[in-house]
Coordinates of C-alpha atoms in Angstrom, one line a residue:
Chain A
X455 CA 99.9 78.9 76.4
X456 CA 102.9 81.2 76.5
X457 CA 103.8 82.8 79.9
X458 CA 103.2 86.5 80.2
X459 CA 106.3 88.6 81.1
X460 CA 104.5 90.8 83.6
X461 CA 101.8 89.6 85.9
X462 CA 99.3 91.2 88.3
X463 CA 97.5 89.5 91.1
X464 CA 94.9 87.2 89.7
X465 CA 96.6 86.7 86.3
X466 CA 96.3 83.1 85.1
X467 CA 99.8 81.7 84.5
X468 CA 99.1 78.1 83.5
X469 CA 97.6 74.8 84.6
X470 CA 98.9 73.2 87.8
X471 CA 99.6 70.0 85.8
X472 CA 102.3 71.8 83.8
X473 CA 103.8 74.2 86.4
X474 CA 104.7 74.1 90.1
X475 CA 103.8 77.2 92.1
X476 CA 106.8 79.1 93.5
X477 CA 107.1 82.4 95.4
X478 CA 104.5 85.0 94.4
X479 CA 102.0 82.5 93.0
X480 CA 99.1 80.5 94.3
X481 CA 96.9 77.6 93.1
X482 CA 93.2 78.1 92.5
X483 CA 90.9 75.7 90.6
X484 CA 93.9 73.6 89.7
X485 CA 95.6 76.4 87.9
X486 CA 98.6 78.6 88.9
X487 CA 97.7 82.2 89.4
X488 CA 99.9 85.2 90.2
X489 CA 99.5 86.7 93.7
X490 CA 101.8 89.7 93.4
X491 CA 102.7 92.2 90.7
X492 CA 106.0 91.6 89.1
X493 CA 108.0 89.7 86.4
X494 CA 107.3 86.1 85.7
X495 CA 110.2 83.6 85.7
X496 CA 110.1 79.9 85.1
X497 CA 113.0 77.8 86.4
X498 CA 113.7 74.1 86.4
X499 CA 112.5 72.2 89.5
X500 CA 114.8 72.4 92.5
X501 CA 114.7 68.8 93.5
X502 CA 114.0 66.8 90.3
X503 CA 113.4 63.6 92.3
X504 CA 110.0 64.7 93.6
X505 CA 108.7 66.8 90.7
X506 CA 109.7 67.4 87.2
X507 CA 107.4 70.4 86.7
X508 CA 109.1 73.8 86.1
X509 CA 108.8 76.2 89.0
X510 CA 106.9 79.4 88.3
X511 CA 107.9 82.4 90.5
X512 CA 107.2 86.1 90.4
X513 CA 109.7 88.7 91.6
X514 CA 108.8 92.2 92.6
X515 CA 110.0 94.8 90.2
X516 CA 113.0 96.9 91.3
X517 CA 114.6 94.0 93.2
X518 CA 117.9 93.8 91.5
X519 CA 119.4 91.3 93.9
X520 CA 117.9 90.1 97.0
X521 CA 120.0 92.4 99.1
X522 CA 117.4 95.2 99.3
X523 CA 114.6 92.7 99.9
X524 CA 113.0 93.8 103.2
X525 CA 110.0 91.6 102.7
X526 CA 111.3 88.2 103.8
X527 CA 110.2 86.4 107.0
X528 CA 112.2 83.8 108.9
X529 CA 110.9 80.3 108.2
X530 CA 111.6 77.0 110.0
X531 CA 115.0 75.6 108.9
X532 CA 116.2 78.9 107.4
X533 CA 119.7 80.0 108.5
X534 CA 120.0 83.4 110.0
X535 CA 122.6 85.8 111.4
X536 CA 121.5 87.3 114.7
X537 CA 123.0 89.6 117.4
X538 CA 122.7 88.5 121.1
X539 CA 120.8 91.1 123.0
X540 CA 120.3 89.6 126.5
X541 CA 121.5 86.6 128.5
X542 CA 119.2 84.8 130.9
X543 CA 119.7 81.7 133.1
X544 CA 117.6 79.5 130.8
X545 CA 117.8 81.3 127.4
X546 CA 119.6 84.0 125.5
X547 CA 117.7 86.6 123.5
X548 CA 118.8 87.7 120.1
X549 CA 117.6 89.8 117.1
X550 CA 117.6 88.3 113.7
X551 CA 119.3 90.6 111.2
X552 CA 120.0 88.6 108.1
X553 CA 118.0 85.7 106.6
X554 CA 119.2 83.2 104.0
X555 CA 116.6 82.2 101.4
X556 CA 114.9 79.0 102.4
X557 CA 116.3 77.0 99.4
X558 CA 119.9 77.9 100.3
X559 CA 121.7 75.8 102.8
X560 CA 124.0 78.6 104.2
X561 CA 124.2 82.3 104.2
X562 CA 125.7 83.6 101.0
X563 CA 125.6 86.8 99.0
X564 CA 121.9 86.4 98.1
X565 CA 120.8 86.5 101.8
X566 CA 118.3 89.1 102.7
X567 CA 118.8 91.9 105.2
X568 CA 115.7 92.4 107.4
X569 CA 114.1 95.8 107.3
X570 CA 113.2 95.4 110.9
X571 CA 115.0 93.0 113.3
X572 CA 113.0 90.0 114.5
X573 CA 113.1 89.1 118.2
X574 CA 114.3 85.5 118.8
X575 CA 115.3 83.3 121.7
X576 CA 117.9 80.5 122.0
X577 CA 117.0 78.1 124.8
X578 CA 119.8 76.6 126.8
X579 CA 119.1 73.1 125.6
X580 CA 119.3 74.3 121.9
X581 CA 122.8 75.8 122.3
X582 CA 124.8 72.6 121.5
X583 CA 124.1 69.1 120.5
X584 CA 126.0 67.1 123.2
X585 CA 126.1 67.3 127.0
X586 CA 123.0 69.5 126.9
X587 CA 122.7 69.4 130.7
X588 CA 126.1 70.9 131.3
X589 CA 125.6 73.9 129.0
X590 CA 125.4 77.4 130.6
X591 CA 124.2 80.4 128.7
X592 CA 126.9 82.6 130.2
X593 CA 129.7 80.4 128.9
X594 CA 128.2 80.2 125.4
X595 CA 127.4 83.8 124.4
X596 CA 128.0 87.4 125.4
X597 CA 125.7 90.4 124.6
X598 CA 126.7 91.8 121.3
X599 CA 128.0 88.6 119.7
X600 CA 127.0 87.9 116.1
X601 CA 125.8 84.3 115.8
X602 CA 124.9 82.0 113.0
X603 CA 121.8 80.0 113.9
X604 CA 119.0 78.0 112.4
X605 CA 115.3 78.7 113.0
X606 CA 113.6 75.7 114.7
X607 CA 110.2 77.2 115.4
X608 CA 108.2 80.3 114.8
X609 CA 107.7 80.3 118.6
X610 CA 105.0 81.9 120.5
X611 CA 104.1 85.6 120.8
X612 CA 107.6 86.4 122.1
X613 CA 109.9 85.5 119.4
X614 CA 111.3 82.9 117.0
X615 CA 113.2 80.0 118.5
X616 CA 116.8 79.5 117.2
X617 CA 119.2 76.7 117.6
X618 CA 123.0 76.6 117.4
X619 CA 123.3 72.8 118.0
X620 CA 125.5 72.0 115.0
X621 CA 129.2 72.3 114.3
X622 CA 128.8 75.1 111.8
X623 CA 126.5 77.1 114.0
X624 CA 127.4 79.4 116.9
X625 CA 129.3 82.6 117.5
X626 CA 131.0 84.0 114.3
X627 CA 132.1 87.4 115.6
X628 CA 132.9 88.0 119.3
X629 CA 134.3 91.1 120.9
X630 CA 136.0 91.5 124.3
X631 CA 135.2 94.1 126.9
X632 CA 137.4 96.7 125.2
X633 CA 135.7 96.1 121.8
X634 CA 138.7 94.2 120.4
X635 CA 137.9 91.2 118.1
X636 CA 138.4 87.8 119.8
X637 CA 139.7 85.0 117.6
X638 CA 138.4 81.4 118.0
X639 CA 141.0 78.9 119.2
X640 CA 138.7 75.9 119.7
X641 CA 135.0 75.1 119.4
X642 CA 134.5 76.4 122.9
X643 CA 137.0 79.2 123.4
X644 CA 137.9 82.5 121.9
X645 CA 141.1 84.5 122.7
X646 CA 142.3 88.0 122.7
X647 CA 145.4 88.1 120.5
X648 CA 147.0 90.9 122.3
X649 CA 146.6 89.9 125.9
X650 CA 146.1 86.2 125.4
X651 CA 143.1 86.2 127.7
X652 CA 140.5 83.5 126.8
X653 CA 136.7 83.6 127.0
X654 CA 134.2 80.7 126.7
X655 CA 131.9 80.7 123.7
X656 CA 130.0 78.2 121.5
X657 CA 132.0 78.9 118.4
X658 CA 130.8 78.3 114.9
X659 CA 133.1 76.1 112.8
X660 CA 134.8 78.2 110.1
X661 CA 134.3 77.1 106.5
Chain B
X1379 CA 79.3 116.5 116.7
X1380 CA 79.1 117.6 120.4
X1381 CA 79.8 114.0 121.5
X1382 CA 83.5 114.0 120.5
X1383 CA 84.5 117.6 121.1
X1384 CA 88.3 117.8 121.2
X1385 CA 89.3 120.0 124.1
X1386 CA 93.0 119.9 123.4
X1387 CA 93.0 121.7 120.1
X1388 CA 91.4 124.8 118.8
X1389 CA 88.4 123.6 116.8
X1390 CA 86.7 125.3 114.0
X1391 CA 83.0 126.1 114.2
X1392 CA 81.2 122.8 114.1
X1393 CA 78.6 124.0 111.6
X1394 CA 79.3 123.9 107.9
X1395 CA 80.6 126.8 105.9
X1396 CA 78.1 128.5 103.6
X1397 CA 78.7 129.8 100.1
X1398 CA 77.9 133.5 99.9
X1399 CA 74.2 134.1 99.1
X1400 CA 73.8 136.4 96.1
X1401 CA 70.8 138.6 95.7
X1402 CA 69.9 137.1 92.4
X1403 CA 69.2 133.7 93.9
X1404 CA 66.7 135.4 96.4
X1405 CA 65.0 137.7 93.9
X1406 CA 64.5 135.2 91.1
X1407 CA 62.9 132.1 92.5
X1408 CA 64.0 129.7 89.8
X1409 CA 67.5 130.9 89.4
X1410 CA 69.2 128.7 92.0
X1411 CA 67.6 125.6 90.6
X1412 CA 68.9 126.5 87.2
X1413 CA 72.4 126.2 88.5
X1414 CA 71.9 122.6 89.6
X1415 CA 74.4 120.3 87.8
X1416 CA 72.9 117.6 85.6
X1417 CA 74.4 114.3 84.7
X1418 CA 75.9 114.8 81.3
X1419 CA 77.5 111.4 81.0
X1420 CA 75.5 108.3 80.1
X1421 CA 74.0 106.1 82.8
X1422 CA 76.7 103.5 82.3
X1423 CA 79.6 106.0 82.0
X1424 CA 81.9 106.4 84.9
X1425 CA 83.7 109.6 86.0
X1426 CA 87.3 109.9 85.1
X1427 CA 89.7 108.5 87.6
X1428 CA 93.3 109.5 88.4
X1429 CA 95.4 106.9 90.3
X1430 CA 99.1 106.9 91.2
X1431 CA 101.1 104.6 93.3
X1432 CA 104.3 105.1 95.3
X1433 CA 103.5 108.6 96.6
X1434 CA 104.8 108.1 100.2
X1435 CA 108.6 107.1 100.1
X1436 CA 108.7 106.0 103.7
X1437 CA 105.8 103.6 103.4
X1438 CA 106.1 100.1 102.0
X1439 CA 103.3 100.9 99.6
X1440 CA 101.1 103.8 98.9
X1441 CA 98.6 105.2 96.4
X1442 CA 96.5 108.3 95.6
X1443 CA 93.1 108.3 93.9
X1444 CA 91.3 111.3 92.6
X1445 CA 87.9 111.6 90.9
X1446 CA 87.9 115.2 89.7
X1447 CA 85.0 117.6 89.9
X1448 CA 83.0 118.6 86.8
X1449 CA 84.1 121.8 85.3
X1450 CA 82.8 124.7 87.3
X1451 CA 80.5 127.3 85.7
X1452 CA 81.4 130.9 85.9
X1453 CA 78.1 132.3 87.2
X1454 CA 78.2 130.9 90.7
X1455 CA 80.6 130.2 93.6
X1456 CA 78.8 127.0 94.4
X1457 CA 80.9 124.0 93.2
X1458 CA 78.9 121.9 90.8
X1459 CA 79.9 118.6 92.2
X1460 CA 82.2 117.4 95.0
X1461 CA 85.3 115.5 94.0
X1462 CA 86.9 112.5 95.7
X1463 CA 90.6 112.6 96.8
X1464 CA 91.9 109.7 98.8
X1465 CA 95.5 108.8 99.9
X1466 CA 96.4 105.4 101.2
X1467 CA 99.6 104.1 102.7
X1468 CA 100.7 100.7 103.9
X1469 CA 102.9 100.1 106.8
X1470 CA 104.4 96.6 107.0
X1471 CA 104.4 93.7 106.9
X1472 CA 106.3 94.1 110.1
X1473 CA 106.7 91.9 113.3
X1474 CA 103.8 92.2 115.7
X1475 CA 104.4 94.1 118.9
X1476 CA 105.4 92.1 121.9
X1477 CA 102.1 92.5 123.6
X1478 CA 100.1 91.1 120.7
X1479 CA 99.1 87.4 120.9
X1480 CA 100.5 84.8 118.4
X1481 CA 98.9 84.9 115.0
X1482 CA 99.6 82.3 112.3
X1483 CA 98.3 84.8 109.7
X1484 CA 98.8 88.4 108.7
X1485 CA 97.0 90.8 111.1
X1486 CA 95.3 93.5 109.1
X1487 CA 94.4 96.9 110.6
X1488 CA 92.6 99.5 108.6
X1489 CA 92.2 103.1 109.6
X1490 CA 90.0 105.5 107.6
X1491 CA 90.1 109.2 108.5
X1492 CA 88.5 112.1 106.9
X1493 CA 90.7 115.2 106.9
X1494 CA 88.9 118.0 109.0
X1495 CA 88.4 119.9 105.7
X1496 CA 87.3 116.9 103.6
X1497 CA 83.6 117.5 103.6
X1498 CA 81.4 120.6 103.9
X1499 CA 80.5 119.5 107.4
X1500 CA 83.8 119.7 109.3
X1501 CA 85.2 116.5 110.8
X1502 CA 86.8 116.3 114.2
X1503 CA 90.3 115.1 114.9
X1504 CA 89.0 112.0 116.6
X1505 CA 87.5 109.3 114.4
X1506 CA 83.8 109.4 114.5
X1507 CA 81.4 106.5 114.0
X1508 CA 81.1 106.9 110.2
X1509 CA 84.9 106.7 109.9
X1510 CA 85.1 103.6 112.0
X1511 CA 82.3 102.1 110.0
X1512 CA 84.1 102.7 106.8
X1513 CA 87.2 101.2 108.3
X1514 CA 85.3 97.9 109.1
X1515 CA 83.8 97.8 105.6
X1516 CA 87.2 98.3 104.0
X1517 CA 88.8 95.6 106.2
X1518 CA 86.1 93.2 105.1
X1519 CA 86.8 94.0 101.5
X1520 CA 90.6 93.5 101.9
X1521 CA 90.5 90.5 104.1
X1522 CA 89.0 88.4 101.4
X1523 CA 91.7 89.1 98.9
X1524 CA 95.0 89.0 101.0
X1525 CA 96.7 85.6 101.4
X1526 CA 97.3 86.0 105.1
X1527 CA 99.0 82.6 105.6
X1528 CA 102.1 83.8 103.8
X1529 CA 102.9 86.3 106.6
X1530 CA 102.7 84.6 110.0
X1531 CA 103.4 86.7 113.1
X1532 CA 103.2 89.9 111.0
X1533 CA 101.0 92.9 111.0
X1534 CA 100.1 95.3 108.3
X1535 CA 98.5 98.7 108.7
X1536 CA 96.4 100.3 106.0
X1537 CA 96.0 104.0 106.6
X1538 CA 93.5 105.9 104.5
X1539 CA 93.2 109.7 104.5
X1540 CA 90.3 111.2 102.7
X1541 CA 91.3 114.6 101.6
X1542 CA 88.1 115.4 99.9
X1543 CA 84.9 113.3 100.2
X1544 CA 81.9 113.0 98.0
X1545 CA 79.0 115.0 99.5
X1546 CA 75.6 113.6 100.0
X1547 CA 73.9 116.4 98.1
X1548 CA 74.4 119.5 96.0
X1549 CA 75.8 122.4 98.0
X1550 CA 73.1 124.7 96.7
X1551 CA 70.5 122.7 98.5
X1552 CA 69.9 124.3 101.9
X1553 CA 69.1 120.9 103.4
X1554 CA 72.6 119.6 102.6
X1555 CA 74.0 122.1 105.1
X1556 CA 73.1 120.1 108.1
X1557 CA 75.3 117.2 107.2
X1558 CA 72.3 114.8 107.6
X1559 CA 72.1 114.0 104.0
X1560 CA 71.1 110.7 102.4
X1561 CA 74.4 109.1 103.0
X1562 CA 74.9 108.0 99.4
X1563 CA 78.2 110.0 99.3
X1564 CA 79.7 107.6 101.8
X1565 CA 79.2 104.7 99.3
X1566 CA 81.3 106.5 96.7
X1567 CA 83.9 107.1 99.4
X1568 CA 84.0 103.4 100.4
X1569 CA 84.4 102.3 96.7
X1570 CA 87.2 104.8 96.3
X1571 CA 88.9 103.5 99.5
X1572 CA 88.7 99.9 98.3
X1573 CA 90.3 100.8 95.0
X1574 CA 93.1 103.0 96.4
X1575 CA 93.9 100.5 99.2
X1576 CA 94.1 97.7 96.7
X1577 CA 96.6 99.7 94.6
X1578 CA 98.6 100.5 97.7
X1579 CA 98.7 96.8 98.6
X1580 CA 99.9 95.8 95.2
X1581 CA 102.6 98.5 95.5
X1582 CA 103.6 97.0 98.9
X1583 CA 103.9 93.6 97.2
X1584 CA 101.6 91.7 99.7
X1585 CA 100.3 88.4 98.3
X1586 CA 96.7 88.7 97.0
X1587 CA 94.5 86.2 95.2
X1588 CA 93.2 88.9 92.9
X1589 CA 92.9 92.7 92.5
X1590 CA 89.9 94.0 94.4
X1591 CA 88.2 97.2 93.2
X1592 CA 85.3 99.2 94.4
X1593 CA 82.2 100.2 92.4
X1594 CA 78.9 102.0 93.0
X1595 CA 75.6 101.7 91.3
X1596 CA 72.3 103.5 92.2
X1597 CA 68.6 103.6 91.3
X1598 CA 67.0 106.9 90.7
X1599 CA 63.4 107.9 91.5
X1600 CA 62.1 106.9 88.0
X1601 CA 63.6 103.4 88.3
X1602 CA 66.7 104.0 86.2
X1603 CA 69.9 102.3 87.1
X1604 CA 73.0 104.5 87.0
X1605 CA 76.7 103.6 87.5
X1606 CA 79.0 105.8 89.6
X1607 CA 76.3 108.2 90.8
X1608 CA 77.4 111.6 92.0
X1609 CA 74.9 112.7 94.6
X1610 CA 75.1 116.3 93.5
X1611 CA 73.9 115.4 90.0
X1612 CA 71.0 113.2 91.2
X1613 CA 68.4 114.7 93.5
X1614 CA 66.2 111.6 93.6
X1615 CA 68.4 108.6 94.4
X1616 CA 66.3 105.9 96.0
X1617 CA 68.9 103.2 96.6
X1618 CA 72.6 102.7 96.1
X1619 CA 75.1 99.8 96.5
X1620 CA 78.9 99.7 96.8
X1621 CA 80.8 96.5 96.3
X1622 CA 84.4 95.2 96.6
X1623 CA 84.7 93.1 93.5
X1624 CA 87.3 90.5 92.3
X1625 CA 87.2 90.8 88.6
X1626 CA 89.0 87.7 87.4
X1627 CA 87.5 85.4 90.0
X1628 CA 84.0 87.0 89.7
X1629 CA 83.7 87.2 93.5
X1630 CA 82.4 89.9 95.9
X1631 CA 84.2 90.5 99.2
X1632 CA 82.2 93.4 100.4
X1633 CA 78.8 94.7 99.8
X1634 CA 77.0 97.7 101.2
X1635 CA 73.4 98.4 100.2
X1636 CA 71.6 101.5 101.2
X1637 CA 68.0 102.8 100.6
X1638 CA 64.9 101.1 99.3
X1639 CA 66.1 98.6 96.7
X1640 CA 62.7 97.1 95.9
X1641 CA 62.1 93.6 94.9
X1642 CA 65.3 92.9 92.9
X1643 CA 68.5 93.9 94.5
X1644 CA 70.6 91.6 92.2
X1645 CA 70.4 94.0 89.3
X1646 CA 71.8 96.8 91.5
X1647 CA 74.6 94.6 92.8
X1648 CA 75.4 93.6 89.2
X1649 CA 75.5 97.2 88.2
X1650 CA 78.0 97.9 91.0
X1651 CA 80.2 95.1 89.8
X1652 CA 80.2 96.6 86.3
X1653 CA 81.3 99.9 87.9
X1654 CA 84.1 98.0 89.7
X1655 CA 85.2 96.6 86.4
X1656 CA 86.0 100.1 85.3
X1657 CA 88.1 100.7 88.4
X1658 CA 89.9 97.4 87.8
X1659 CA 90.9 98.5 84.3
X1660 CA 92.4 101.8 85.7
X1661 CA 94.2 99.8 88.4
X1662 CA 95.6 97.4 85.9
X1663 CA 96.9 100.1 83.6
X1664 CA 98.5 102.1 86.4
X1665 CA 100.2 99.0 87.9
X1666 CA 101.5 97.8 84.5
X1667 CA 102.8 101.2 83.7
X1668 CA 104.6 101.5 87.0
X1669 CA 106.2 98.1 86.7
X1670 CA 107.5 98.9 83.2
X1671 CA 108.8 102.2 84.5
X1672 CA 110.5 100.5 87.5
X1673 CA 112.1 97.9 85.1
X1674 CA 113.4 100.6 82.9
X1675 CA 115.0 102.3 85.9
X1676 CA 116.8 99.1 87.0
X1677 CA 117.8 98.4 83.4
X1678 CA 119.1 101.8 82.4
X1679 CA 120.2 102.8 85.9
X1680 CA 118.7 106.2 85.3
X1681 CA 115.5 107.7 86.6
X1682 CA 112.8 108.2 84.0
X1683 CA 110.3 110.9 84.8
X1684 CA 106.9 109.4 84.9
X1685 CA 104.5 111.3 82.7
X1686 CA 100.9 111.6 83.8
X1687 CA 98.5 109.8 81.6
X1688 CA 94.9 110.8 81.6
X1689 CA 92.8 107.7 81.9
X1690 CA 89.1 107.1 81.6
X1691 CA 87.5 104.6 83.8

């Protein structure tokens, strides 16, 4: 059976033995059905070791790139860009602004900007991987810092739980008191180029 | 109506408005009844439906449904039938407020509100029990079709405004003035709400297992089954049934039976699903047409003006 170009929710796309369900589809009675209205695309499987079936996905019409896609939610293991909003003794609060698609390993041009920021928390023990007992929140982040982090849990009613316990995760943009951009000099320090004054941060490793 | 008097706003008189009484209707005893509208379409024929999506730019999804009135005769000011005009808008999916408890699935909220001028009997600004009832019925219909697991910790709000609702009886009947009619008009309103909310949800791009649509069937006094009954055209409705029906799965998510069905309600329910099939065909055509229009816009980079297409249900 040939695939339709356009699908509406409930449209039969094909048997589950021939296709794998991707975004915008679901399985019912061992067949793949559409679950949103949009254009049907079939792509080769992402990891051919586990399954050889082509992945069926449906994209909403009018989504040229993913940049205007406001309909994405943070998932466990997805990389995000967030802004620190509050510092506490045991955790820092942040708001998630940009989410990388779950298949991608890092934030690139096809990351999605959230239509509304999602509340998140970074617990003190999730800030860095080693010497967790010596970490202080105050010496790792400042309010207003942009951080790259990974979602480790959907959390409770409060917010998503983020972690920066990897080399490539941490503060990517830091600003000083006067609003000047601070440049990283090591994995734990940023400096003001003009005055030479240093501040402590958990800095993300540049690519 | 006295129970929910709104003291903060200037309310209109709580009684209905009356069409002017002409001397002819009083002098000639049979004249008023001669104006009564009759069902001209067949028992299995639905009224024409107008449906459009994407009417509210700020909402993530929206739709408007209209079942127009029959053409009015020139000899009277009494409208022959009431029409149905419903607007739906979807807010979300958006993160739940801080106070809300954790939810692994999508939290669905439905609000149904009659505009104060929607029916002959004026509605208040505060939602009354009939509106809350419709909201619960609509939520039941939609809950069965939305795949909530795809949206953890999110909420979506379905806001329905009924701009004009089907009346329970013909305006010329004096008994209809009290607003205590048979209640069969509400079933038409519910079916319309289900169809228009479904269109708005598709427009918002929320995952659904199928397209749900509403349909109504009724039994008249002489035992005849009619689809899409307009209460103004039928003086003798005995029972009616509204369903929320999933056409390609052949499932029912919502059912509302009213009146004395008799021994075999199945036939009535089946009739309502047939009426829902008509609504599904309208839904399908409108959504396909919208998608093609959107794809043309992205391809050509220019806005094509959407032409209105008259569709029959």
